[in-house]
Every structure is written in structure tokens, then in C-alpha cells.
Amino acid sequence: IFSIIKNYRGRGQWFVLPDRTQITMTVPFMRAYTELLVQTAHKRGAHAIGGMSAFIPNRRDPEVTAQALAKVAADKKREAGDGFDGTWVA
């Protein structure tokens, strides 16, 4: 996202990104980015490593933790389906 902002910041008001909560890894331009990343890494003989998940568990609230872990699992399943060879874990 930083690269997009950097490249288009001088384009004026006609280039506006949506609210950042709407920019998920499933929107078309982010999907294109991950597909290109996997393709480029594999073409060069490198491992494509997925990113850190943005969903954080809360040890004080089991419901929030369960929701976060479900979102992390879905995110990592999507990465595996996209062809990533590994992922970050914290």
C-alpha cells in the first residue's frame, strides 16, 4: 500500500484510496500483488513467504481471541492456496 500511496500521491484528488479498513488482502489489487509476488519468487528459485497477520488475540477476552485466531487461520489458508511456501508467525 505504501508504494501505491508514494507513486500516486501527487495525482490530486481524483486518486483516492478507500478507507483502510476496506483494503483487505482479498481486494483485487492486493490479490494481484500477492499473485505476482509468488510468481516472481518461484521464477527466481526463492521461497514466497506470506506476511504477518494483522489480527491480534486478546488474552483477557476469549471471544476476541477466538475471532482473531479464526481470522488468522483463514488468512494463512488463503496464503497457502495462493502458493506461498511459508508465513510469518509471532
Tab-separated table of C-alpha atoms in Angstrom, residues 21-66:
chain	number	residue	atom	x	y	z
A	21	THR	CA	-10.464	-0.927	6.774
A	22	GLN	CA	-11.799	-1.734	3.300
A	23	ILE	CA	-8.352	-2.561	1.880
A	24	THR	CA	-8.018	-6.226	2.770
A	25	MET	CA	-5.847	-8.884	1.173
A	26	THR	CA	-8.856	-10.061	-0.831
A	27	VAL	CA	-9.431	-6.841	-2.815
A	28	PRO	CA	-8.380	-7.184	-6.472
A	29	PHE	CA	-5.223	-5.064	-6.441
A	30	MET	CA	-3.890	-6.773	-3.302
A	31	ARG	CA	-4.699	-10.188	-4.823
A	32	ALA	CA	-2.769	-9.184	-7.956
A	33	TYR	CA	0.174	-8.133	-5.782
A	34	THR	CA	0.316	-11.472	-3.949
A	35	GLU	CA	-0.064	-13.477	-7.151
A	36	LEU	CA	2.805	-11.542	-8.743
A	37	LEU	CA	4.941	-11.965	-5.615
A	38	VAL	CA	4.510	-15.757	-5.618
A	39	GLN	CA	5.100	-15.986	-9.369
A	40	THR	CA	8.251	-13.828	-9.214
A	41	ALA	CA	9.713	-15.635	-6.202
A	42	HIS	CA	9.184	-19.068	-7.743
A	43	LYS	CA	10.535	-17.949	-11.125
A	44	ARG	CA	13.733	-16.853	-9.349
A	45	GLY	CA	14.003	-20.015	-7.276
A	46	ALA	CA	13.132	-18.307	-3.994
A	47	HIS	CA	10.523	-19.138	-1.391
A	48	ALA	CA	7.443	-16.929	-1.348
A	49	ILE	CA	6.842	-16.068	2.303
A	50	GLY	CA	3.471	-14.712	3.391
A	51	GLY	CA	3.148	-11.731	5.689
A	52	MET	CA	2.359	-11.206	9.328
A	53	SER	CA	-1.324	-11.373	10.087
A	54	ALA	CA	-2.960	-8.140	11.237
A	55	PHE	CA	-5.329	-9.881	13.653
A	56	ILE	CA	-4.239	-9.818	17.295
A	57	PRO	CA	-5.630	-12.093	20.013
A	58	ASN	CA	-6.573	-10.610	23.392
A	59	ARG	CA	-5.660	-12.822	26.328
A	60	ARG	CA	-8.211	-11.057	28.540
A	61	ASP	CA	-11.141	-11.610	26.180
A	62	PRO	CA	-11.608	-15.198	24.964
A	63	GLU	CA	-14.241	-14.164	22.404
A	64	VAL	CA	-11.908	-11.622	20.773
A	65	THR	CA	-9.122	-14.203	20.811
A	66	ALA	CA	-11.318	-16.835	19.148
